[in-house]
PDB file of C-alpha atoms in Angstrom:
ATOM      1  CA  THR C   1     -64.441 -39.100  35.878  1.00  0.00           C
ATOM      2  CA  VAL C   2     -61.411 -39.485  33.601  1.00  0.00           C
ATOM      3  CA  VAL C   3     -59.569 -36.299  32.646  1.00  0.00           C
ATOM      4  CA  ALA C   4     -56.482 -36.097  30.438  1.00  0.00           C
ATOM      5  CA  SER C   5     -54.185 -33.601  28.864  1.00  0.00           C
ATOM      6  CA  PRO C   6     -55.381 -32.925  25.310  1.00  0.00           C
ATOM      7  CA  TYR C   7     -52.183 -34.505  23.954  1.00  0.00           C
ATOM      8  CA  LEU C   8     -53.066 -37.699  22.076  1.00  0.00           C
ATOM      9  CA  ARG C   9     -50.746 -39.982  24.048  1.00  0.00           C
ATOM     10  CA  CYS C  10     -52.358 -38.950  27.345  1.00  0.00           C
ATOM     11  CA  VAL C  11     -55.841 -39.558  25.972  1.00  0.00           C
ATOM     12  CA  GLN C  12     -54.746 -42.943  24.593  1.00  0.00           C
ATOM     13  CA  THR C  13     -53.295 -43.895  27.984  1.00  0.00           C
ATOM     14  CA  VAL C  14     -56.583 -43.531  29.860  1.00  0.00           C
ATOM     15  CA  ALA C  15     -59.037 -44.437  27.065  1.00  0.00           C
ATOM     16  CA  PRO C  16     -59.162 -48.160  27.944  1.00  0.00           C
ATOM     17  CA  LEU C  17     -59.915 -47.327  31.584  1.00  0.00           C
ATOM     18  CA  ALA C  18     -62.624 -44.847  30.601  1.00  0.00           C
ATOM     19  CA  GLU C  19     -64.188 -47.448  28.307  1.00  0.00           C
ATOM     20  CA  ARG C  20     -64.153 -50.056  31.057  1.00  0.00           C
ATOM     21  CA  LEU C  21     -65.807 -47.556  33.423  1.00  0.00           C
ATOM     22  CA  GLY C  22     -68.429 -46.701  30.801  1.00  0.00           C
ATOM     23  CA  THR C  23     -67.426 -43.063  30.536  1.00  0.00           C
ATOM     24  CA  ALA C  24     -65.587 -40.788  28.136  1.00  0.00           C
ATOM     25  CA  VAL C  25     -62.203 -39.133  28.499  1.00  0.00           C
ATOM     26  CA  THR C  26     -62.549 -35.406  29.095  1.00  0.00           C
ATOM     27  CA  THR C  27     -59.578 -33.316  28.017  1.00  0.00           C
ATOM     28  CA  ASP C  28     -58.380 -30.306  29.962  1.00  0.00           C
ATOM     29  CA  GLU C  29     -55.701 -27.836  28.887  1.00  0.00           C
ATOM     30  CA  ARG C  30     -54.617 -27.412  32.513  1.00  0.00           C
ATOM     31  CA  LEU C  31     -52.989 -30.866  32.308  1.00  0.00           C
ATOM     32  CA  ALA C  32     -51.029 -30.102  29.113  1.00  0.00           C
ATOM     33  CA  GLU C  33     -47.249 -29.995  28.928  1.00  0.00           C
ATOM     34  CA  GLY C  34     -45.749 -26.716  30.012  1.00  0.00           C
ATOM     35  CA  ARG C  35     -48.829 -25.560  31.929  1.00  0.00           C
ATOM     36  CA  GLY C  36     -47.324 -25.664  35.414  1.00  0.00           C
ATOM     37  CA  PHE C  37     -49.073 -26.907  38.520  1.00  0.00           C
ATOM     38  CA  ASP C  38     -51.693 -24.250  39.330  1.00  0.00           C
ATOM     39  CA  GLY C  39     -54.386 -25.640  37.032  1.00  0.00           C
ATOM     40  CA  THR C  40     -53.715 -29.193  38.141  1.00  0.00           C
ATOM     41  CA  LEU C  41     -54.068 -28.172  41.792  1.00  0.00           C
ATOM     42  CA  GLU C  42     -57.388 -26.566  40.912  1.00  0.00           C
ATOM     43  CA  LEU C  43     -58.585 -29.778  39.267  1.00  0.00           C
ATOM     44  CA  LEU C  44     -57.433 -31.891  42.209  1.00  0.00           C
ATOM     45  CA  ALA C  45     -59.458 -29.736  44.591  1.00  0.00           C
ATOM     46  CA  THR C  46     -62.657 -29.810  42.557  1.00  0.00           C
ATOM     47  CA  LEU C  47     -62.994 -33.167  40.795  1.00  0.00           C
ATOM     48  CA  PRO C  48     -65.123 -35.875  42.431  1.00  0.00           C
ATOM     49  CA  ALA C  49     -63.581 -38.644  44.512  1.00  0.00           C
ATOM     50  CA  GLY C  50     -62.204 -41.446  42.372  1.00  0.00           C
ATOM     51  CA  ALA C  51     -61.318 -39.174  39.445  1.00  0.00           C
ATOM     52  CA  VAL C  52     -58.413 -40.215  37.254  1.00  0.00           C
ATOM     53  CA  LEU C  53     -56.094 -37.620  35.720  1.00  0.00           C
ATOM     54  CA  CYS C  54     -53.384 -38.066  33.111  1.00  0.00           C
ATOM     55  CA  SER C  55     -50.651 -35.494  32.558  1.00  0.00           C
ATOM     56  CA  HIS C  56     -46.972 -35.225  31.659  1.00  0.00           C
ATOM     57  CA  GLY C  57     -43.449 -35.550  33.015  1.00  0.00           C
ATOM     58  CA  ASP C  58     -43.062 -31.823  33.569  1.00  0.00           C
ATOM     59  CA  VAL C  59     -46.450 -31.174  35.180  1.00  0.00           C
ATOM     60  CA  ILE C  60     -46.620 -34.143  37.554  1.00  0.00           C
ATOM     61  CA  PRO C  61     -43.372 -33.593  39.521  1.00  0.00           C
ATOM     62  CA  ASP C  62     -44.103 -29.855  39.826  1.00  0.00           C
ATOM     63  CA  THR C  63     -47.635 -30.594  41.035  1.00  0.00           C
ATOM     64  CA  MET C  64     -46.438 -33.158  43.553  1.00  0.00           C
ATOM     65  CA  ALA C  65     -43.776 -30.765  44.867  1.00  0.00           C
ATOM     66  CA  ALA C  66     -46.439 -28.064  45.249  1.00  0.00           C
ATOM     67  CA  LEU C  67     -48.666 -30.492  47.160  1.00  0.00           C
ATOM     68  CA  GLN C  68     -45.785 -31.451  49.429  1.00  0.00           C
ATOM     69  CA  ARG C  69     -45.070 -27.771  50.153  1.00  0.00           C
ATOM     70  CA  ARG C  70     -48.732 -27.463  51.148  1.00  0.00           C
ATOM     71  CA  GLY C  71     -48.413 -30.265  53.696  1.00  0.00           C
ATOM     72  CA  CYS C  72     -49.195 -33.385  51.666  1.00  0.00           C
ATOM     73  CA  ARG C  73     -47.444 -36.422  53.143  1.00  0.00           C
ATOM     74  CA  PHE C  74     -45.716 -38.810  50.746  1.00  0.00           C
ATOM     75  CA  VAL C  75     -46.084 -42.481  51.657  1.00  0.00           C
ATOM     76  CA  GLY C  76     -43.046 -44.313  50.330  1.00  0.00           C
ATOM     77  CA  ALA C  77     -40.590 -43.062  47.765  1.00  0.00           C
ATOM     78  CA  PRO C  78     -41.724 -40.905  44.831  1.00  0.00           C
ATOM     79  CA  ASP C  79     -41.675 -42.603  41.424  1.00  0.00           C
ATOM     80  CA  TRP C  80     -41.363 -40.295  38.429  1.00  0.00           C
ATOM     81  CA  ARG C  81     -41.011 -42.918  35.679  1.00  0.00           C
ATOM     82  CA  LYS C  82     -43.378 -42.973  32.721  1.00  0.00           C
ATOM     83  CA  GLY C  83     -46.436 -45.027  33.536  1.00  0.00           C
ATOM     84  CA  SER C  84     -46.210 -44.515  37.290  1.00  0.00           C
ATOM     85  CA  VAL C  85     -49.447 -43.783  39.136  1.00  0.00           C
ATOM     86  CA  TRP C  86     -49.996 -41.426  42.044  1.00  0.00           C
ATOM     87  CA  VAL C  87     -52.850 -42.227  44.399  1.00  0.00           C
ATOM     88  CA  LEU C  88     -53.977 -39.129  46.269  1.00  0.00           C
ATOM     89  CA  THR C  89     -56.083 -38.907  49.410  1.00  0.00           C
ATOM     90  CA  ARG C  90     -58.180 -35.772  49.927  1.00  0.00           C
ATOM     91  CA  VAL C  91     -59.892 -34.435  53.012  1.00  0.00           C
ATOM     92  CA  ASP C  92     -62.333 -31.574  52.391  1.00  0.00           C
ATOM     93  CA  GLY C  93     -60.820 -30.971  48.944  1.00  0.00           C
ATOM     94  CA  VAL C  94     -57.230 -30.832  50.245  1.00  0.00           C
ATOM     95  CA  VAL C  95     -54.724 -33.494  49.179  1.00  0.00           C
ATOM     96  CA  VAL C  96     -53.238 -34.804  52.421  1.00  0.00           C
ATOM     97  CA  GLU C  97     -51.467 -37.982  51.306  1.00  0.00           C
ATOM     98  CA  ALA C  98     -49.817 -39.307  48.134  1.00  0.00           C
ATOM     99  CA  THR C  99     -48.549 -42.762  47.279  1.00  0.00           C
ATOM    100  CA  ALA C 100     -46.672 -43.643  44.091  1.00  0.00           C
ATOM    101  CA  TRP C 101     -47.264 -46.946  42.334  1.00  0.00           C
ATOM    102  CA  PRO C 102     -44.524 -48.136  39.977  1.00  0.00           C
ATOM    103  CA  PRO C 103     -45.217 -48.548  36.268  1.00  0.00           C
ATOM    104  CA  PRO C 104     -46.581 -51.936  35.179  1.00  0.00           C
TER     105      PRO C 104
END
């Protein structure tokens, strides 16, 4: 499952991965700029394991801060640069661990 903000750049970012996985990019307004973290938290709790999400520089830090307030443990230092990747570990739909990978 590959889900992106409806903004073109987000869709373009994950399109090659979706193609390689043999799936399509699904867009979701909850990942759009200015939407806050509530919708993203909802997606994170409900999408299947292995899902890939693409959002924006305002949504991602707010979402990660909300996860941390809810008890998510960060492994290593956060990385907020464009192109960074967050790998999240869920247990029973709850994100319990997050690791940031630097941009390529």
